[in-house]
mmCIF file of C-alpha atoms in Angstrom:
data_model
loop_
_atom_site.group_PDB
_atom_site.id
_atom_site.type_symbol
_atom_site.label_atom_id
_atom_site.label_comp_id
_atom_site.label_asym_id
_atom_site.label_seq_id
_atom_site.Cartn_x
_atom_site.Cartn_y
_atom_site.Cartn_z
ATOM 1 C CA UNK S 1 -2.090 -10.537 11.267
ATOM 2 C CA UNK S 2 0.073 -8.001 9.693
ATOM 3 C CA UNK S 3 3.500 -5.821 9.689
ATOM 4 C CA UNK S 4 4.669 -3.319 12.562
ATOM 5 C CA UNK S 5 7.484 -1.150 13.150
ATOM 6 C CA UNK S 6 9.224 -1.770 16.274
ATOM 7 C CA UNK S 7 11.791 0.648 17.556
ATOM 8 C CA UNK S 8 15.315 -0.872 17.950
ATOM 9 C CA UNK S 9 18.765 -0.427 17.540
ATOM 10 C CA UNK S 10 22.014 -2.588 17.055
ATOM 11 C CA UNK S 11 23.610 -3.722 20.228
ATOM 12 C CA UNK S 12 26.945 -2.334 21.002
ATOM 13 C CA UNK S 13 29.009 -5.388 19.860
ATOM 14 C CA UNK S 14 26.597 -6.187 16.775
ATOM 15 C CA UNK S 15 28.263 -6.518 13.426
ATOM 16 C CA UNK S 16 26.535 -3.790 11.396
ATOM 17 C CA UNK S 17 27.255 -5.351 8.025
ATOM 18 C CA UNK S 18 25.775 -8.477 9.096
ATOM 19 C CA UNK S 19 22.716 -6.867 10.532
ATOM 20 C CA UNK S 20 22.329 -5.087 7.296
ATOM 21 C CA UNK S 21 22.540 -8.412 5.250
ATOM 22 C CA UNK S 22 20.272 -10.288 7.562
ATOM 23 C CA UNK S 23 17.604 -7.332 7.558
ATOM 24 C CA UNK S 24 17.878 -7.326 3.726
ATOM 25 C CA UNK S 25 16.925 -10.865 3.534
ATOM 26 C CA UNK S 26 14.042 -10.557 5.479
ATOM 27 C CA UNK S 27 12.698 -7.339 3.894
ATOM 28 C CA UNK S 28 12.971 -8.762 0.377
ATOM 29 C CA UNK S 29 11.152 -11.549 1.567
ATOM 30 C CA UNK S 30 8.301 -9.266 3.017
ATOM 31 C CA UNK S 31 8.344 -7.277 -0.278
ATOM 32 C CA UNK S 32 8.042 -10.568 -2.539
ATOM 33 C CA UNK S 33 4.717 -11.055 -0.492
ATOM 34 C CA UNK S 34 3.332 -7.760 -1.211
ATOM 35 C CA UNK S 35 4.048 -7.556 -4.734
ATOM 36 C CA UNK S 36 1.508 -7.955 -7.536
ATOM 37 C CA UNK S 37 1.261 -7.155 -11.143
ATOM 38 C CA UNK S 38 0.677 -3.826 -11.894
ATOM 39 C CA UNK S 39 0.997 -2.520 -8.350
ATOM 40 C CA UNK S 40 0.660 -3.102 -4.386
ATOM 41 C CA UNK S 41 -1.978 -4.563 -2.463
ATOM 42 C CA UNK S 42 -2.667 -5.575 1.302
ATOM 43 C CA UNK S 43 0.252 -8.052 2.147
ATOM 44 C CA UNK S 44 -2.293 -10.293 4.003
ATOM 45 C CA UNK S 45 -3.765 -11.291 0.660
ATOM 46 C CA UNK S 46 -0.412 -13.044 -0.562
ATOM 47 C CA UNK S 47 1.437 -16.270 0.341
ATOM 48 C CA UNK S 48 4.892 -15.713 1.386
ATOM 49 C CA UNK S 49 7.648 -17.732 -0.177
ATOM 50 C CA UNK S 50 9.637 -20.328 1.699
ATOM 51 C CA UNK S 51 12.964 -18.707 0.791
ATOM 52 C CA UNK S 52 14.592 -16.012 -1.352
ATOM 53 C CA UNK S 53 17.474 -15.852 -3.510
ATOM 54 C CA UNK S 54 18.695 -12.288 -4.040
ATOM 55 C CA UNK S 55 19.947 -10.880 -7.223
ATOM 56 C CA UNK S 56 23.753 -11.765 -6.565
ATOM 57 C CA UNK S 57 22.702 -15.658 -6.659
ATOM 58 C CA UNK S 58 23.897 -16.039 -3.062
ATOM 59 C CA UNK S 59 23.043 -19.234 -1.352
ATOM 60 C CA UNK S 60 19.331 -19.389 -0.602
ATOM 61 C CA UNK S 61 18.652 -18.195 3.193
ATOM 62 C CA UNK S 62 15.348 -19.085 4.762
ATOM 63 C CA UNK S 63 13.696 -15.837 6.003
ATOM 64 C CA UNK S 64 12.888 -17.259 9.388
ATOM 65 C CA UNK S 65 16.716 -18.335 9.867
ATOM 66 C CA UNK S 66 17.797 -14.823 9.049
ATOM 67 C CA UNK S 67 15.167 -13.341 11.664
ATOM 68 C CA UNK S 68 16.514 -15.683 14.333
ATOM 69 C CA UNK S 69 19.993 -14.566 13.778
ATOM 70 C CA UNK S 70 18.933 -10.638 13.553
ATOM 71 C CA UNK S 71 16.891 -10.429 16.468
ATOM 72 C CA UNK S 72 19.600 -11.160 18.958
ATOM 73 C CA UNK S 73 21.692 -8.456 17.549
ATOM 74 C CA UNK S 74 19.196 -5.695 18.226
ATOM 75 C CA UNK S 75 18.032 -4.062 21.441
ATOM 76 C CA UNK S 76 14.079 -3.869 21.558
ATOM 77 C CA UNK S 77 12.972 -1.924 24.529
ATOM 78 C CA UNK S 78 9.705 -3.132 26.055
ATOM 79 C CA UNK S 79 7.274 -0.550 27.106
ATOM 80 C CA UNK S 80 5.797 -0.266 30.896
ATOM 81 C CA UNK S 81 3.396 -3.280 30.220
ATOM 82 C CA UNK S 82 6.427 -5.389 28.994
ATOM 83 C CA UNK S 83 5.232 -5.359 25.610
ATOM 84 C CA UNK S 84 7.239 -4.122 22.583
ATOM 85 C CA UNK S 85 5.895 -0.610 21.450
ATOM 86 C CA UNK S 86 4.829 -1.093 17.642
ATOM 87 C CA UNK S 87 3.162 0.993 14.924
ATOM 88 C CA UNK S 88 1.504 -0.533 11.599
ATOM 89 C CA UNK S 89 3.698 -0.217 8.670
ATOM 90 C CA UNK S 90 0.734 0.392 6.678
ATOM 91 C CA UNK S 91 0.987 4.285 7.767
ATOM 92 C CA UNK S 92 3.604 4.447 5.236
ATOM 93 C CA UNK S 93 3.748 1.486 3.071
ATOM 94 C CA UNK S 94 0.127 1.783 1.852
ATOM 95 C CA UNK S 95 -0.519 5.605 2.138
ATOM 96 C CA UNK S 96 -1.487 7.158 -0.992
ATOM 97 C CA UNK S 97 -0.096 10.595 0.113
ATOM 98 C CA UNK S 98 3.389 9.158 -0.267
ATOM 99 C CA UNK S 99 5.337 8.767 -3.308
ATOM 100 C CA UNK S 100 5.120 5.053 -4.327
ATOM 101 C CA UNK S 101 8.959 4.459 -4.447
ATOM 102 C CA UNK S 102 9.065 5.592 -0.830
ATOM 103 C CA UNK S 103 6.175 3.187 0.172
ATOM 104 C CA UNK S 104 7.971 0.128 -1.302
ATOM 105 C CA UNK S 105 11.308 1.194 0.529
ATOM 106 C CA UNK S 106 9.399 1.506 3.688
ATOM 107 C CA UNK S 107 8.831 -2.365 3.897
ATOM 108 C CA UNK S 108 12.382 -2.816 5.536
ATOM 109 C CA UNK S 109 14.222 -2.780 8.673
ATOM 110 C CA UNK S 110 16.037 0.358 9.050
ATOM 111 C CA UNK S 111 19.254 1.234 11.339
ATOM 112 C CA UNK S 112 19.183 4.328 13.383
ATOM 113 C CA UNK S 113 20.489 6.646 10.877
ATOM 114 C CA UNK S 114 18.526 5.244 7.999
ATOM 115 C CA UNK S 115 15.286 5.491 10.160
ATOM 116 C CA UNK S 116 16.012 9.156 10.853
ATOM 117 C CA UNK S 117 16.612 10.027 7.322
ATOM 118 C CA UNK S 118 13.553 8.161 5.956
ATOM 119 C CA UNK S 119 11.425 9.882 8.670
ATOM 120 C CA UNK S 120 12.878 13.309 7.899
ATOM 121 C CA UNK S 121 12.009 12.753 4.136
ATOM 122 C CA UNK S 122 8.359 11.849 4.816
ATOM 123 C CA UNK S 123 7.907 14.763 7.477
ATOM 124 C CA UNK S 124 9.249 17.262 4.735
ATOM 125 C CA UNK S 125 6.947 15.670 1.907
ATOM 126 C CA UNK S 126 3.731 15.642 4.298
ATOM 127 C CA UNK S 127 4.639 19.380 5.144
ATOM 128 C CA UNK S 128 4.548 20.246 1.617
ATOM 129 C CA UNK S 129 1.352 18.352 0.909
ATOM 130 C CA UNK S 130 -0.532 19.956 3.826
ATOM 131 C CA UNK S 131 0.685 23.426 2.632
ATOM 132 C CA UNK S 132 -0.935 22.830 -0.745
ATOM 133 C CA UNK S 133 2.242 22.123 -2.795
ATOM 134 C CA UNK S 134 3.075 19.197 -5.051
ATOM 135 C CA UNK S 135 -0.721 19.327 -5.865
ATOM 136 C CA UNK S 136 0.017 17.658 -9.418
ATOM 137 C CA UNK S 137 1.932 14.854 -8.128
ATOM 138 C CA UNK S 138 -0.396 14.282 -5.301
ATOM 139 C CA UNK S 139 -3.110 14.237 -7.662
ATOM 140 C CA UNK S 140 -1.429 11.402 -9.731
ATOM 141 C CA UNK S 141 -0.694 9.490 -6.494
ATOM 142 C CA UNK S 142 -4.302 9.443 -5.623
ATOM 143 C CA UNK S 143 -5.422 8.580 -8.733
ATOM 144 C CA UNK S 144 -2.827 5.638 -8.992
ATOM 145 C CA UNK S 145 -4.277 4.179 -6.065
ATOM 146 C CA UNK S 146 -8.101 4.360 -7.410
ATOM 147 C CA UNK S 147 -6.636 2.900 -10.611
ATOM 148 C CA UNK S 148 -5.311 -0.125 -8.640
ATOM 149 C CA UNK S 149 -8.358 -0.620 -6.780
ATOM 150 C CA UNK S 150 -10.569 -0.451 -9.888
ATOM 151 C CA UNK S 151 -8.241 -3.105 -11.674
ATOM 152 C CA UNK S 152 -9.412 -5.631 -9.097
ATOM 153 C CA UNK S 153 -13.113 -4.489 -8.468
ATOM 154 C CA UNK S 154 -13.883 -4.722 -12.390
ATOM 155 C CA UNK S 155 -12.162 -8.029 -12.676
ATOM 156 C CA UNK S 156 -13.973 -9.411 -9.896
ATOM 157 C CA UNK S 157 -17.248 -7.971 -11.020
ATOM 158 C CA UNK S 158 -16.864 -9.819 -14.461
ATOM 159 C CA UNK S 159 -16.125 -13.124 -12.515
ATOM 160 C CA UNK S 160 -19.299 -12.637 -10.548
ATOM 161 C CA UNK S 161 -21.534 -11.926 -13.680
ATOM 162 C CA UNK S 162 -20.004 -14.698 -15.728
ATOM 163 C CA UNK S 163 -20.917 -16.997 -12.749
ATOM 164 C CA UNK S 164 -24.477 -16.175 -13.299
ATOM 165 C CA UNK S 165 -24.821 -17.158 -16.997
ATOM 166 C CA UNK S 166 -25.159 -20.998 -15.905
ATOM 167 C CA UNK S 167 -27.607 -20.504 -13.248
ATOM 168 C CA UNK S 168 -31.120 -21.806 -13.620
ATOM 169 C CA UNK S 169 -32.815 -20.117 -10.600
ATOM 170 C CA UNK S 170 -35.889 -18.039 -11.349
ATOM 171 C CA UNK S 171 -33.859 -14.813 -10.290
ATOM 172 C CA UNK S 172 -31.138 -15.760 -12.763
ATOM 173 C CA UNK S 173 -33.948 -15.782 -15.634
ATOM 174 C CA UNK S 174 -34.955 -11.980 -14.856
ATOM 175 C CA UNK S 175 -34.577 -9.406 -17.543
ATOM 176 C CA UNK S 176 -33.357 -7.183 -14.774
ATOM 177 C CA UNK S 177 -30.330 -9.549 -14.278
ATOM 178 C CA UNK S 178 -29.494 -10.293 -18.156
ATOM 179 C CA UNK S 179 -29.458 -6.368 -18.633
ATOM 180 C CA UNK S 180 -27.221 -5.699 -15.639
ATOM 181 C CA UNK S 181 -24.914 -8.487 -16.605
ATOM 182 C CA UNK S 182 -24.637 -7.362 -20.274
ATOM 183 C CA UNK S 183 -23.865 -4.032 -19.144
ATOM 184 C CA UNK S 184 -20.806 -5.294 -17.140
ATOM 185 C CA UNK S 185 -19.669 -7.454 -20.102
ATOM 186 C CA UNK S 186 -19.837 -4.482 -22.354
ATOM 187 C CA UNK S 187 -17.655 -2.382 -19.837
ATOM 188 C CA UNK S 188 -14.383 -1.222 -21.741
ATOM 189 C CA UNK S 189 -11.074 -2.013 -20.137
ATOM 190 C CA UNK S 190 -10.190 0.258 -17.266
ATOM 191 C CA UNK S 191 -8.437 2.957 -19.076
ATOM 192 C CA UNK S 192 -4.558 2.982 -18.608
ATOM 193 C CA UNK S 193 -2.632 5.085 -16.082
ATOM 194 C CA UNK S 194 1.070 5.130 -15.975
ATOM 195 C CA UNK S 195 2.516 4.901 -12.501
ATOM 196 C CA UNK S 196 3.657 8.020 -11.126
ATOM 197 C CA UNK S 197 7.192 9.424 -11.763
ATOM 198 C CA UNK S 198 9.507 9.918 -8.871
ATOM 199 C CA UNK S 199 8.663 12.715 -6.523
ATOM 200 C CA UNK S 200 9.307 16.290 -7.945
ATOM 201 C CA UNK S 201 12.698 17.868 -6.879
ATOM 202 C CA UNK S 202 11.084 21.206 -6.116
ATOM 203 C CA UNK S 203 8.014 21.979 -4.144
ATOM 204 C CA UNK S 204 6.056 23.662 -7.110
ATOM 205 C CA UNK S 205 5.359 20.517 -9.673
ATOM 206 C CA UNK S 206 3.946 21.226 -12.849
ATOM 207 C CA UNK S 207 0.760 20.129 -14.665
ATOM 208 C CA UNK S 208 0.844 17.401 -17.382
ATOM 209 C CA UNK S 209 -1.715 17.724 -20.057
ATOM 210 C CA UNK S 210 -1.522 14.057 -21.023
ATOM 211 C CA UNK S 211 -1.530 12.573 -17.509
ATOM 212 C CA UNK S 212 -4.530 14.893 -16.452
ATOM 213 C CA UNK S 213 -6.597 13.721 -19.239
ATOM 214 C CA UNK S 214 -6.006 9.993 -18.425
ATOM 215 C CA UNK S 215 -6.902 10.681 -14.858
ATOM 216 C CA UNK S 216 -10.180 12.354 -15.870
ATOM 217 C CA UNK S 217 -10.863 9.412 -18.101
ATOM 218 C CA UNK S 218 -10.300 7.123 -15.194
ATOM 219 C CA UNK S 219 -12.670 9.128 -12.939
ATOM 220 C CA UNK S 220 -15.518 8.865 -15.656
ATOM 221 C CA UNK S 221 -14.927 4.922 -15.850
ATOM 222 C CA UNK S 222 -15.024 4.493 -12.125
ATOM 223 C CA UNK S 223 -18.496 6.159 -12.234
ATOM 224 C CA UNK S 224 -19.466 3.677 -14.862
ATOM 225 C CA UNK S 225 -18.189 0.893 -13.218
ATOM 226 C CA UNK S 226 -19.967 2.203 -10.130
ATOM 227 C CA UNK S 227 -23.296 2.120 -12.010
ATOM 228 C CA UNK S 228 -22.939 -1.287 -13.322
ATOM 229 C CA UNK S 229 -22.257 -2.862 -9.830
ATOM 230 C CA UNK S 230 -25.395 -1.044 -8.468
ATOM 231 C CA UNK S 231 -27.447 -2.355 -11.108
ATOM 232 C CA UNK S 232 -25.993 -5.828 -10.675
ATOM 233 C CA UNK S 233 -26.487 -5.998 -6.984
ATOM 234 C CA UNK S 234 -30.139 -4.743 -7.247
ATOM 235 C CA UNK S 235 -30.719 -7.665 -9.830
ATOM 236 C CA UNK S 236 -29.106 -10.344 -7.500
ATOM 237 C CA UNK S 237 -30.641 -11.882 -4.463
ATOM 238 C CA UNK S 238 -29.678 -10.625 -0.908
ATOM 239 C CA UNK S 239 -28.271 -7.457 -2.430
ATOM 240 C CA UNK S 240 -25.515 -9.172 -4.540
ATOM 241 C CA UNK S 241 -21.856 -9.371 -4.129
ATOM 242 C CA UNK S 242 -20.317 -6.691 -6.301
ATOM 243 C CA UNK S 243 -18.150 -4.155 -4.649
ATOM 244 C CA UNK S 244 -18.524 -0.678 -5.644
ATOM 245 C CA UNK S 245 -15.581 1.522 -6.334
ATOM 246 C CA UNK S 246 -15.040 4.788 -4.269
ATOM 247 C CA UNK S 247 -16.125 7.678 -6.131
ATOM 248 C CA UNK S 248 -13.034 9.642 -7.564
ATOM 249 C CA UNK S 249 -12.889 13.475 -7.757
ATOM 250 C CA UNK S 250 -9.713 14.468 -9.582
ATOM 251 C CA UNK S 251 -9.913 18.004 -7.982
ATOM 252 C CA UNK S 252 -9.973 16.502 -4.422
ATOM 253 C CA UNK S 253 -6.780 16.772 -2.228
ATOM 254 C CA UNK S 254 -6.981 15.545 1.377
ATOM 255 C CA UNK S 255 -5.599 18.077 3.758
ATOM 256 C CA UNK S 256 -4.268 16.119 6.717
ATOM 257 C CA UNK S 257 -3.784 12.494 7.493
ATOM 258 C CA UNK S 258 -4.134 12.127 11.405
ATOM 259 C CA UNK S 259 -2.921 8.716 11.651
ATOM 260 C CA UNK S 260 0.328 9.619 9.922
ATOM 261 C CA UNK S 261 0.843 12.439 12.287
ATOM 262 C CA UNK S 262 0.286 10.136 15.043
ATOM 263 C CA UNK S 263 3.168 8.033 13.719
ATOM 264 C CA UNK S 264 5.569 10.961 13.554
ATOM 265 C CA UNK S 265 4.585 11.871 17.173
ATOM 266 C CA UNK S 266 5.132 7.996 18.050
ATOM 267 C CA UNK S 267 8.530 7.787 16.552
ATOM 268 C CA UNK S 268 10.108 10.809 17.483
ATOM 269 C CA UNK S 269 11.317 10.027 20.939
ATOM 270 C CA UNK S 270 12.746 6.722 19.758
ATOM 271 C CA UNK S 271 14.621 8.384 17.215
ATOM 272 C CA UNK S 272 16.011 10.775 19.802
ATOM 273 C CA UNK S 273 17.369 7.727 21.734
ATOM 274 C CA UNK S 274 19.113 6.384 18.781
ATOM 275 C CA UNK S 275 16.582 3.837 17.711
ATOM 276 C CA UNK S 276 15.789 2.557 14.296
ATOM 277 C CA UNK S 277 12.900 0.710 12.982
ATOM 278 C CA UNK S 278 12.769 -3.325 13.126
ATOM 279 C CA UNK S 279 10.136 -4.816 10.677
ATOM 280 C CA UNK S 280 8.043 -7.120 12.684
ATOM 281 C CA UNK S 281 5.846 -9.722 10.897
#
């Protein structure tokens, strides 16, 4: 299960305002399934609501009904095997190289002009990043990704450690487990990190002393949690269950994203033939 982009364009007799309205209902439904406190996570982890009422308090419309009414108004051309060509939305929506607001906005159906504008924006940004520009903002984006993951990992680790307190097995009485568990309980909270600001308006963004210090504190805490997970897993039978966070280097900047480049190559001929992007779930 997952979300895909499928190239699509409105039929000649389609009501574009109605297409946008129905696409909006569907898109808000999808986004509501991806949101969590503090950030964004894989959509598959969340239960979709049965219906959604938007901010204008219009009558609730069941998302499946909106989809049933939307698809007949779209032309979706099958490939040579009779299947719809598609590409995973995660290439944009969960790509840490892209600004957070753009990732959220990517969880939507886009009409042809909207798709062309969005893809052009993503391309320009990627060109800046691979040319070494936007490095300070990019560092914040990557740190934000690590911060979101660490929040879940540390909370999960505390739950696993707490679950061993009442165990009476022989392994649960070992000093090594007591020490590892106490180390987990002594962990301070994850250092706070503000969400990234909107992307800079010019390619040469500037450093921010407070932000950079917060990112360094996060990197240090990630190492501390990684050591606590290692000790806990060693003290537990069968290697334990704690997930170790990926080491984070504040100075590291990825050079390329081949998956994103594949997406750009895939979508280009569809944009040239006037297609937009239908959000298929």
